[in-house]
Amino acid sequence: MTLYRTLLGFVFLLLLSVQSMAQGDNSKQAIEELKLQAINDTAFTLRTTTETGNLVKYSGALPLRINGEVQELSLTDGETRFSLRAPANLVQVSANLGTHTIARLYRLDAEAERGVREFPMWLSILPPLLAIVLALIFREVLLALFAGIWIGGFVIYGLSFKSLFTGLLAVADTYLVGALTDADHVSVILFSMLIGGMVAIISKNGGMAGIVNVLSRYARSAKSSQVVTWFLGIAIFFDDYANTLIVGNTMRPVTDKHLISREKLAYLVDSTAAPVAAIAFVTTWVGAELGYIKDAASTLGIEEGAYSLFFHSLEYAYYPVLTLVFMLMLILMNRDFSSMHKAETRARSTGAVSAVRISRSGEEKQQQEMAEFEAIDPTRTRAINALLPVLVVIFGTVAGLLYTGYNEATWSDASLGFFRKLSITIGDSNSYISLIWASLCGVLVAVALTTSQRIMSLYETMESLVTGFKTMLPAVLILVLAWSLASVTKELYTAEYLTSLFSGNVSPHFLPEITFFLAAIIAFSTGSSWGTMAILYPLMLPAAWYVCQTQGMSLEETMPVVYNVISVVLAGSVFGDHCSPISDTTILSSLASGCSHIDHVKTQLPYAITVALVANLVCTNLSSWGVHWLLVYLIGAGVLWGVIRLIGKKVAVDNLATA
């Protein structure tokens, strides 16, 4: 009888063991899948399972990102419910579980078993990837962007034969219309058109020719003209759009005179605009940066102010600062490499500042277009006729930023210094309205100067204005398509998927490098540095904080990592933006410089990658080992100097320009 009871107890324990093994580990780390079931078009049930579909009965809090918003849900036995604010065709859910990250994309489908159908999330990178590849292969940006939007619509509307046509129609009636009805987008278009019209007027009235004559006193050679361009790019630091359009249009006649390739001019314009606007204290970028930093810091309980965090992060702003240093080194050393050296050699030896090959009819058309921008009276080339409208745009933008961002409480706060007050004011301003006001005033001043001096009649001046508008049309089309593609990637949660590829369990010292390249990939794929910052700041700052805390690091050891992550989110966004052919600032740089867009991307890419590798593999690693930030900058600059000396080649003297 005793033996029977012993055997019975053994069998009972064995059954319990088998049941326990069948149930598996119910910890957070055991979660491998997120299964969604639709209750209605806004309410859903979420279950945590293994890959084989077995329920993981996890109970407790689980932070999730649902359609881009962070939600702290409480699970009971592996199940919870949540609701969306509004109905959506697609539902994206991702969870960072510490050791791994799960990201899933679902589409509502009444015919599906659970009311939703799961999509492979890698499809979310297909639209931007296709657009980038087609742009680089066929050198037709408009067609490439259109194809990317179409494929995105195909994925969003169900991956069916019907969705091929639905997605095609959605390109026009949904995404293009959406891009054109966004107030900020319309503001950029208006600003760009007005700047283009102003440039046409001040070119026709002889003002631009007068500026060329003045700058020629300082820009007497290819080297000095590039230095002047670089200096102007830094001087107009308050906004990257204004920087790009003003510097590119102003310096193009000067650099053409000294046979600087349009590719080199576009690089100088593009690579001074965003880096300077990103790290200067008083810019249109500062408000967004401080807002993201403040929100993350408040969530983590960091007492240090957002402005102080941003200021300390500049010690680690290796990519933006070294980009500016690298450009100056290239100019002063008169060296270039890769495709940029070929472009510079072509310009110096043949006089062809642009690589675009055109037919005889195309050449006649180009000459006709250039004639529209030549001074109507070559004997009346007064620099003031161009300088005054340009200065009105520059100072008008600053005045607009101060006016729209002014807050009496800020300026009456005695605890704040002048520059802190100025930074807060600029950060709270409406940069788009300021740019429109300034560019409109610039056009009015240009019209008044031209007609009052009787250089042109009012009719001729208006004709020049319209001609300037026409020159901006190709860029506006590209911008609208790029914005439409960005809308597609947002709807597909492309950035969320790329972010989910980051997993925990890494050394805190590697976080800045991982964050930089993650930011670069997202910015490259979406063409938006601002969108990248909006995604990564709320994600990577808490990640950096928690990783450091789990490693047992003190506050003094943690904060340098946090400063570094703040900096590299910004730096990686700018780097990815520089490399992306679908970036709006890259497109504007090509336009303002009169350069083929694809040629600009191809020639800028090797330089951007060179600086990015040095900034991260050298500078970030040195800083993680405790090397002083100033010494790190000096070492990084020294390595770049060595790279230029090693692989850079001397560019021929501009004999044709001086002949």
XYZ file of C-alpha atoms in Angstrom, residues 180-563:
384
model
C -0.338 70.126 -50.823
C -2.902 70.775 -48.084
C -0.345 70.738 -45.269
C 0.181 74.347 -44.116
C 3.903 73.906 -43.454
C 4.455 72.362 -46.884
C 2.590 75.183 -48.618
C 4.717 77.648 -46.637
C 7.931 76.055 -47.925
C 6.582 76.121 -51.494
C 5.610 79.794 -51.183
C 8.950 80.704 -49.669
C 10.842 78.824 -52.386
C 8.763 80.378 -55.179
C 9.174 83.882 -53.768
C 12.939 83.417 -53.383
C 13.104 82.131 -56.969
C 11.135 85.146 -58.198
C 13.344 87.561 -56.228
C 16.508 85.959 -57.615
C 15.162 86.330 -61.166
C 14.427 90.040 -60.639
C 17.768 90.896 -59.016
C 19.524 88.947 -61.762
C 17.699 90.792 -64.506
C 18.177 94.250 -62.928
C 21.944 93.716 -62.769
C 22.109 93.349 -58.996
C 23.523 89.822 -59.046
C 26.155 90.880 -61.564
C 27.048 93.714 -59.202
C 27.433 91.288 -56.256
C 29.612 89.072 -58.419
C 31.812 92.060 -59.167
C 32.077 92.907 -55.437
C 32.725 89.328 -54.320
C 35.247 88.946 -57.113
C 37.536 91.250 -55.141
C 37.662 88.565 -52.448
C 36.889 85.538 -54.606
C 39.798 85.966 -56.991
C 40.447 82.278 -57.500
C 38.769 78.911 -57.208
C 40.082 78.517 -53.664
C 39.022 81.925 -52.368
C 35.565 81.675 -53.987
C 35.001 78.396 -52.156
C 36.151 79.972 -48.883
C 33.653 82.813 -49.378
C 30.890 80.252 -50.052
C 31.851 78.298 -46.922
C 31.877 81.470 -44.820
C 28.453 82.608 -46.086
C 27.069 79.146 -45.331
C 28.136 79.519 -41.707
C 27.069 83.167 -41.453
C 23.452 82.402 -42.422
C 23.045 79.974 -39.548
C 19.478 80.614 -38.398
C 17.646 78.402 -40.935
C 18.772 75.660 -43.311
C 16.189 76.483 -46.005
C 17.128 80.159 -46.096
C 20.823 79.240 -45.995
C 20.530 76.850 -48.931
C 18.547 79.092 -51.254
C 20.360 82.355 -50.509
C 23.942 81.029 -50.563
C 23.402 78.770 -53.584
C 21.760 81.421 -55.732
C 24.150 84.187 -54.655
C 27.421 82.283 -55.113
C 26.584 80.334 -58.259
C 27.680 83.096 -60.702
C 30.899 83.588 -58.696
C 31.840 79.914 -58.616
C 30.879 79.509 -62.282
C 33.313 82.308 -63.135
C 36.146 80.410 -61.437
C 35.059 77.049 -62.862
C 33.994 75.440 -59.614
C 31.826 72.459 -60.503
C 28.160 72.708 -59.623
C 28.608 69.464 -57.672
C 31.199 71.115 -55.408
C 29.007 74.185 -54.929
C 26.012 72.002 -54.027
C 28.174 70.131 -51.500
C 29.372 73.354 -49.887
C 25.809 74.685 -49.719
C 24.195 71.480 -48.439
C 26.901 70.585 -45.928
C 26.994 73.977 -44.249
C 23.208 74.494 -44.044
C 21.941 71.682 -41.802
C 25.065 71.200 -39.606
C 25.188 74.888 -38.691
C 21.421 75.155 -38.154
C 21.505 72.018 -36.020
C 24.208 73.073 -33.529
C 23.830 76.871 -33.336
C 22.123 78.249 -30.226
C 19.627 80.448 -32.075
C 18.056 78.623 -35.015
C 14.712 77.339 -36.260
C 15.841 73.836 -35.214
C 16.357 74.649 -31.554
C 12.684 74.684 -30.571
C 12.017 71.151 -31.852
C 15.271 69.813 -30.376
C 14.621 71.286 -26.945
C 11.020 70.073 -27.014
C 12.012 66.456 -27.665
C 14.807 66.589 -25.081
C 12.553 68.180 -22.448
C 9.811 65.558 -22.879
C 12.262 62.663 -22.546
C 14.065 64.241 -19.584
C 10.773 64.861 -17.761
C 9.738 61.243 -18.265
C 13.032 60.007 -16.811
C 13.016 62.449 -13.914
C 16.213 64.198 -15.022
C 16.342 67.524 -13.207
C 18.773 69.192 -15.615
C 17.089 71.632 -18.012
C 16.633 70.893 -21.712
C 18.832 73.796 -22.814
C 21.613 72.655 -20.481
C 21.337 69.105 -21.837
C 21.545 70.436 -25.389
C 24.529 72.640 -24.526
C 26.438 69.736 -22.963
C 25.616 67.519 -25.962
C 27.603 69.875 -28.234
C 30.793 68.396 -26.756
C 29.878 65.242 -28.714
C 28.605 66.902 -31.947
C 31.409 65.313 -33.936
C 29.718 64.866 -37.307
C 28.311 68.414 -37.749
C 31.484 70.136 -36.517
C 33.916 67.866 -38.374
C 31.854 68.259 -41.569
C 32.508 72.009 -41.474
C 36.208 71.445 -40.695
C 36.515 68.806 -43.432
C 35.113 71.172 -46.077
C 37.546 73.925 -45.128
C 40.450 71.460 -45.270
C 39.455 70.326 -48.754
C 39.352 73.931 -49.930
C 42.612 75.086 -48.355
C 44.514 71.930 -49.371
C 43.059 72.153 -52.918
C 42.372 68.426 -52.877
C 39.370 66.262 -53.667
C 38.775 62.555 -54.091
C 36.343 60.062 -55.595
C 33.637 61.408 -57.938
C 34.067 64.978 -56.644
C 37.644 65.068 -57.958
C 36.376 63.976 -61.374
C 33.771 66.746 -61.319
C 36.318 69.393 -60.333
C 38.808 68.189 -62.952
C 36.107 68.320 -65.631
C 35.124 71.856 -64.669
C 38.725 73.173 -64.616
C 39.884 71.438 -67.785
C 36.817 71.771 -70.018
C 34.914 74.674 -68.468
C 31.822 72.481 -68.075
C 30.694 73.310 -64.544
C 27.760 70.908 -64.874
C 28.013 67.236 -65.826
C 24.606 67.102 -67.488
C 24.964 66.281 -71.157
C 22.414 68.017 -73.306
C 21.474 67.860 -76.971
C 21.799 70.750 -79.398
C 18.137 71.647 -78.883
C 18.585 71.307 -75.129
C 21.649 73.532 -75.257
C 19.702 76.199 -77.150
C 16.924 75.973 -74.567
C 19.446 76.277 -71.721
C 21.049 79.320 -73.349
C 17.600 80.858 -73.723
C 16.884 80.238 -70.022
C 20.243 81.710 -69.016
C 19.513 84.778 -71.144
C 16.387 85.339 -69.070
C 18.637 85.830 -66.021
C 21.240 88.048 -67.667
C 21.262 91.743 -66.778
C 18.988 93.684 -69.099
C 21.511 96.549 -69.075
C 25.119 95.298 -68.544
C 26.274 98.875 -67.913
C 24.037 99.239 -64.827
C 25.224 96.500 -62.491
C 24.734 97.854 -58.980
C 25.323 95.420 -56.111
C 22.859 97.280 -53.878
C 19.982 96.170 -56.137
C 20.632 92.561 -55.082
C 22.261 93.061 -51.702
C 19.369 95.031 -50.229
C 16.647 92.440 -51.069
C 18.882 89.620 -49.795
C 19.558 91.492 -46.537
C 15.823 92.150 -46.194
C 15.228 88.388 -46.423
C 17.969 87.617 -43.873
C 17.096 90.264 -41.283
C 13.385 89.950 -42.043
C 13.563 86.257 -41.164
C 15.326 87.040 -37.881
C 12.786 89.774 -37.084
C 9.919 87.413 -37.911
C 11.356 84.719 -35.670
C 11.660 87.173 -32.790
C 8.149 88.560 -33.364
C 6.352 85.206 -33.655
C 8.271 83.702 -30.722
C 8.150 86.676 -28.359
C 6.792 85.984 -24.887
C 6.736 88.755 -22.314
C 7.109 86.294 -19.425
C 10.360 84.976 -20.906
C 11.955 88.390 -21.319
C 10.842 89.579 -17.870
C 12.425 86.532 -16.171
C 15.532 87.903 -14.443
C 16.952 84.421 -13.866
C 17.520 83.932 -17.607
C 20.480 85.358 -19.497
C 20.114 87.275 -22.750
C 21.185 84.416 -25.013
C 18.972 81.965 -23.129
C 15.987 84.298 -23.662
C 16.924 84.674 -27.314
C 17.160 80.908 -27.754
C 13.760 80.322 -26.118
C 12.189 83.004 -28.314
C 13.609 81.548 -31.529
C 12.641 78.059 -30.391
C 9.016 79.111 -29.842
C 8.786 81.018 -33.144
C 6.952 80.076 -36.328
C 9.776 79.754 -38.829
C 7.489 79.138 -41.820
C 5.520 82.349 -41.367
C 8.759 84.254 -40.759
C 10.265 82.936 -43.995
C 7.159 83.837 -46.009
C 7.077 87.370 -44.583
C 10.776 87.875 -45.234
C 10.750 86.516 -48.796
C 7.650 88.551 -49.691
C 9.336 91.711 -48.387
C 12.447 90.799 -50.363
C 10.392 90.537 -53.569
C 8.672 93.875 -52.920
C 12.010 95.605 -52.295
C 13.461 94.078 -55.480
C 10.455 95.252 -57.504
C 10.640 98.752 -55.985
C 14.382 99.110 -56.659
C 14.024 97.882 -60.243
C 11.086 100.061 -61.223
C 12.147 103.204 -59.319
C 15.500 103.257 -61.152
C 13.707 102.548 -64.443
C 15.913 99.562 -65.146
C 12.808 97.665 -66.212
C 9.146 98.553 -66.553
C 6.641 97.123 -64.116
C 5.451 94.690 -66.803
C 8.993 93.462 -67.482
C 9.638 93.127 -63.753
C 6.522 90.988 -63.310
C 7.587 88.866 -66.277
C 10.937 88.263 -64.556
C 9.094 87.334 -61.362
C 7.032 84.729 -63.216
C 10.195 83.407 -64.878
C 11.668 82.905 -61.417
C 8.561 81.020 -60.355
C 8.964 78.714 -63.368
C 12.544 77.853 -62.432
C 11.326 76.585 -59.060
C 8.649 74.304 -60.510
C 10.875 71.176 -60.938
C 12.079 71.441 -57.350
C 8.539 72.019 -56.072
C 7.361 68.873 -57.873
C 10.165 66.856 -56.286
C 9.421 68.325 -52.864
C 5.714 67.471 -53.117
C 6.503 63.896 -54.162
C 9.114 63.569 -51.403
C 6.577 64.770 -48.826
C 4.037 62.296 -50.214
C 6.543 59.462 -49.865
C 7.267 60.586 -46.303
C 3.532 60.334 -45.621
C 3.548 56.777 -46.981
C 6.507 55.765 -44.812
C 4.761 57.298 -41.799
C 1.595 55.329 -42.523
C 3.619 52.134 -42.906
C 5.630 52.905 -39.730
C 8.929 52.503 -41.564
C 10.827 54.334 -38.838
C 9.191 52.154 -36.178
C 10.362 49.023 -37.952
C 13.915 50.292 -38.350
C 13.927 51.308 -34.705
C 12.693 47.873 -33.644
C 15.838 46.322 -35.107
C 17.664 47.804 -32.142
C 17.727 45.381 -29.222
C 18.832 45.743 -25.634
C 21.674 43.968 -23.839
C 24.414 46.186 -25.274
C 27.174 48.056 -23.509
C 26.225 51.676 -22.733
C 29.421 52.774 -24.467
C 28.170 51.342 -27.782
C 24.778 53.052 -27.565
C 25.932 56.328 -29.201
C 27.359 54.501 -32.230
C 24.257 52.325 -32.589
C 22.016 55.378 -32.232
C 23.979 57.338 -34.851
C 23.707 54.679 -37.532
C 20.076 53.954 -36.639
C 19.280 57.661 -37.037
C 21.206 57.711 -40.320
C 19.262 54.740 -41.710
C 15.905 56.233 -40.744
C 16.783 59.689 -42.124
C 18.133 58.136 -45.332
C 14.984 56.035 -45.795
C 12.476 58.762 -44.945
C 14.391 61.847 -46.180
C 13.506 63.713 -42.987
C 15.955 64.629 -40.251
C 13.154 66.255 -38.232
C 11.027 63.108 -38.448
C 13.995 61.026 -37.355
C 14.543 63.200 -34.299
C 10.846 62.946 -33.426
C 11.077 59.137 -33.510
C 14.425 58.546 -31.833
C 14.602 61.115 -29.043
C 11.628 59.581 -27.151
C 13.042 56.090 -27.735
C 16.819 56.314 -27.385
C 17.097 58.718 -24.455
C 15.086 56.411 -22.153
C 16.960 53.419 -23.620
C 20.320 55.015 -22.809
C 19.161 55.920 -19.308
C 17.776 52.463 -18.476
C 20.733 50.573 -19.965
C 23.110 52.642 -17.837
C 20.971 52.076 -14.756
C 20.820 48.319 -15.283
C 24.608 48.312 -15.599
C 24.808 49.920 -12.152
C 26.316 53.180 -13.402
C 26.176 56.279 -11.223
C 24.520 59.541 -12.306
C 27.956 61.054 -13.053
C 28.736 58.095 -15.332
C 25.278 58.037 -16.914
C 24.945 61.683 -17.950
C 27.880 61.690 -20.456
C 26.208 58.750 -22.225
C 22.906 60.665 -22.273
C 24.647 63.802 -23.632
